């Protein structure tokens, strides 16, 4: 049985997708990426798709992070989600994230050691 945890990273910046793929892969995670919200949702819609965690960039052209969360919740109500952002979120944005089931907000630039520990906790906690 495959016990490797799967992460889907949805971010419009290629360098961020590549960096997170490298860091997560080296830490033992299986990583898939999508360049925007629509592509990310297509990954989720694939028959048999299962991700232990989805990390979504807050600010992307077209469909932003909160909108992706809303759509993702319709498809997979129990999906664990984290938002990544380089901006400080307003109270309204944080409230909307929590309402849509966001487990945690990752601040850019990332501290990779802290992030890996947090990912493990989020994926293993119920």
CSV table of C-alpha atoms in Angstrom, one decimal:
chain,number,residue,atom,x,y,z
A,1,UNK,CA,0.0,0.0,0.0
A,2,UNK,CA,1.3,3.5,-0.9
A,3,UNK,CA,1.6,5.6,2.3
A,4,UNK,CA,3.3,8.6,0.6
A,5,UNK,CA,1.3,11.7,1.3
A,6,UNK,CA,0.1,13.6,-1.7
A,7,UNK,CA,0.1,17.4,-2.0
A,8,UNK,CA,-1.4,19.5,-4.8
A,9,UNK,CA,0.2,23.0,-5.1
A,10,UNK,CA,-1.8,25.6,-7.0
A,11,UNK,CA,0.2,28.7,-7.8
A,12,UNK,CA,0.6,30.9,-10.8
A,13,UNK,CA,4.3,31.4,-10.3
A,14,UNK,CA,6.4,28.7,-11.9
A,15,UNK,CA,9.4,29.3,-9.6
A,16,UNK,CA,7.2,28.8,-6.5
A,17,UNK,CA,5.7,25.6,-7.9
A,18,UNK,CA,9.2,24.3,-8.7
A,19,UNK,CA,10.6,25.3,-5.4
A,20,UNK,CA,7.8,23.7,-3.4
A,21,UNK,CA,8.0,20.6,-5.5
A,22,UNK,CA,11.7,20.2,-4.7
A,23,UNK,CA,11.3,20.9,-1.0
A,24,UNK,CA,8.2,18.7,-0.5
A,25,UNK,CA,9.7,15.8,-2.6
A,26,UNK,CA,12.9,15.9,-0.6
A,27,UNK,CA,10.8,15.6,2.5
A,28,UNK,CA,9.0,12.5,1.2
A,29,UNK,CA,5.8,13.9,-0.2
A,30,UNK,CA,4.4,13.2,-3.6
A,31,UNK,CA,3.7,16.5,-5.3
A,32,UNK,CA,1.4,17.6,-8.2
A,33,UNK,CA,1.2,21.2,-9.4
A,34,UNK,CA,-1.3,23.4,-11.2
A,35,UNK,CA,-0.6,26.8,-12.7
A,36,UNK,CA,-4.0,28.3,-11.9
A,37,UNK,CA,-7.2,27.7,-10.1
A,38,UNK,CA,-9.0,26.1,-13.0
A,39,UNK,CA,-6.2,23.7,-13.7
A,40,UNK,CA,-6.1,22.8,-10.0
A,41,UNK,CA,-9.8,22.0,-9.9
A,42,UNK,CA,-9.3,19.8,-13.0
A,43,UNK,CA,-6.8,17.8,-11.0
A,44,UNK,CA,-9.3,17.5,-8.2
A,45,UNK,CA,-12.1,16.4,-10.6
A,46,UNK,CA,-10.0,13.5,-12.0
A,47,UNK,CA,-11.6,10.2,-11.2
A,48,UNK,CA,-9.9,8.6,-8.2
A,49,UNK,CA,-7.9,11.8,-7.3
A,50,UNK,CA,-7.0,12.1,-3.7
A,51,UNK,CA,-4.8,14.6,-2.1
A,52,UNK,CA,-3.8,14.7,1.6
A,53,UNK,CA,-3.4,18.5,1.3
A,54,UNK,CA,-4.0,21.2,-1.3
A,55,UNK,CA,-1.9,24.4,-1.0
A,56,UNK,CA,-3.5,27.4,-2.9
A,57,UNK,CA,-1.9,30.7,-3.7
A,58,UNK,CA,-4.2,33.5,-2.5
A,59,UNK,CA,-3.5,35.9,-5.4
A,60,UNK,CA,-3.8,34.4,-8.9
A,61,UNK,CA,-5.1,35.9,-12.1
A,62,UNK,CA,-8.6,34.8,-12.9
A,63,UNK,CA,-9.8,32.6,-10.1
A,64,UNK,CA,-8.2,33.7,-6.8
A,65,UNK,CA,-7.5,31.5,-3.8
A,66,UNK,CA,-10.7,32.0,-1.9
A,67,UNK,CA,-12.8,31.3,-5.0
A,68,UNK,CA,-10.8,28.1,-5.6
A,69,UNK,CA,-11.5,27.1,-2.0
A,70,UNK,CA,-15.2,27.6,-2.4
A,71,UNK,CA,-15.2,25.4,-5.6
A,72,UNK,CA,-13.0,22.8,-4.0
A,73,UNK,CA,-15.3,22.5,-1.0
A,74,UNK,CA,-18.2,21.7,-3.4
A,75,UNK,CA,-16.2,18.9,-4.9
A,76,UNK,CA,-14.4,17.6,-1.8
A,77,UNK,CA,-16.0,18.9,1.5
A,78,UNK,CA,-13.4,17.2,3.7
A,79,UNK,CA,-10.3,18.3,1.7
A,80,UNK,CA,-7.5,19.8,3.9
A,81,UNK,CA,-6.5,23.2,2.5
A,82,UNK,CA,-3.8,25.7,3.2
A,83,UNK,CA,-3.5,29.2,1.6
A,84,UNK,CA,-0.1,30.7,0.7
A,85,UNK,CA,0.2,34.5,0.5
A,86,UNK,CA,2.8,37.1,0.4
A,87,UNK,CA,0.3,39.8,1.5
A,88,UNK,CA,-1.2,40.4,4.9
A,89,UNK,CA,-4.8,39.3,4.8
A,90,UNK,CA,-7.6,41.5,6.1
A,91,UNK,CA,-9.9,40.2,8.8
A,92,UNK,CA,-12.6,39.8,6.2
A,93,UNK,CA,-10.3,37.6,4.1
A,94,UNK,CA,-9.2,35.5,7.0
A,95,UNK,CA,-12.9,35.1,8.0
A,96,UNK,CA,-13.7,34.0,4.5
A,97,UNK,CA,-10.8,31.6,4.4
A,98,UNK,CA,-11.9,30.0,7.7
A,99,UNK,CA,-15.5,29.8,6.5
A,100,UNK,CA,-14.2,27.8,3.4
A,101,UNK,CA,-12.2,25.4,5.6
A,102,UNK,CA,-8.7,26.7,5.2
A,103,UNK,CA,-6.6,24.9,7.8
A,104,UNK,CA,-3.7,27.4,7.9
A,105,UNK,CA,-2.3,30.4,6.1
A,106,UNK,CA,1.3,30.1,4.9
A,107,UNK,CA,3.2,33.4,4.7
A,108,UNK,CA,5.7,34.0,1.9
A,109,UNK,CA,8.6,34.0,2.0
A,110,UNK,CA,8.5,30.5,3.4
A,111,UNK,CA,10.5,29.1,6.3
A,112,UNK,CA,10.8,25.6,4.9
A,113,UNK,CA,11.6,23.8,8.2
A,114,UNK,CA,8.6,25.3,9.9
A,115,UNK,CA,6.4,24.7,6.8
A,116,UNK,CA,7.3,21.0,6.6
A,117,UNK,CA,6.5,20.5,10.3
A,118,UNK,CA,3.2,22.3,9.8
A,119,UNK,CA,2.3,20.3,6.8
A,120,UNK,CA,2.9,17.0,8.6
A,121,UNK,CA,0.7,18.3,11.5
A,122,UNK,CA,-2.2,19.4,9.3
A,123,UNK,CA,-2.2,16.2,7.3
A,124,UNK,CA,-2.1,14.0,10.4
A,125,UNK,CA,-4.5,15.9,12.6
A,126,UNK,CA,-8.2,15.3,12.3
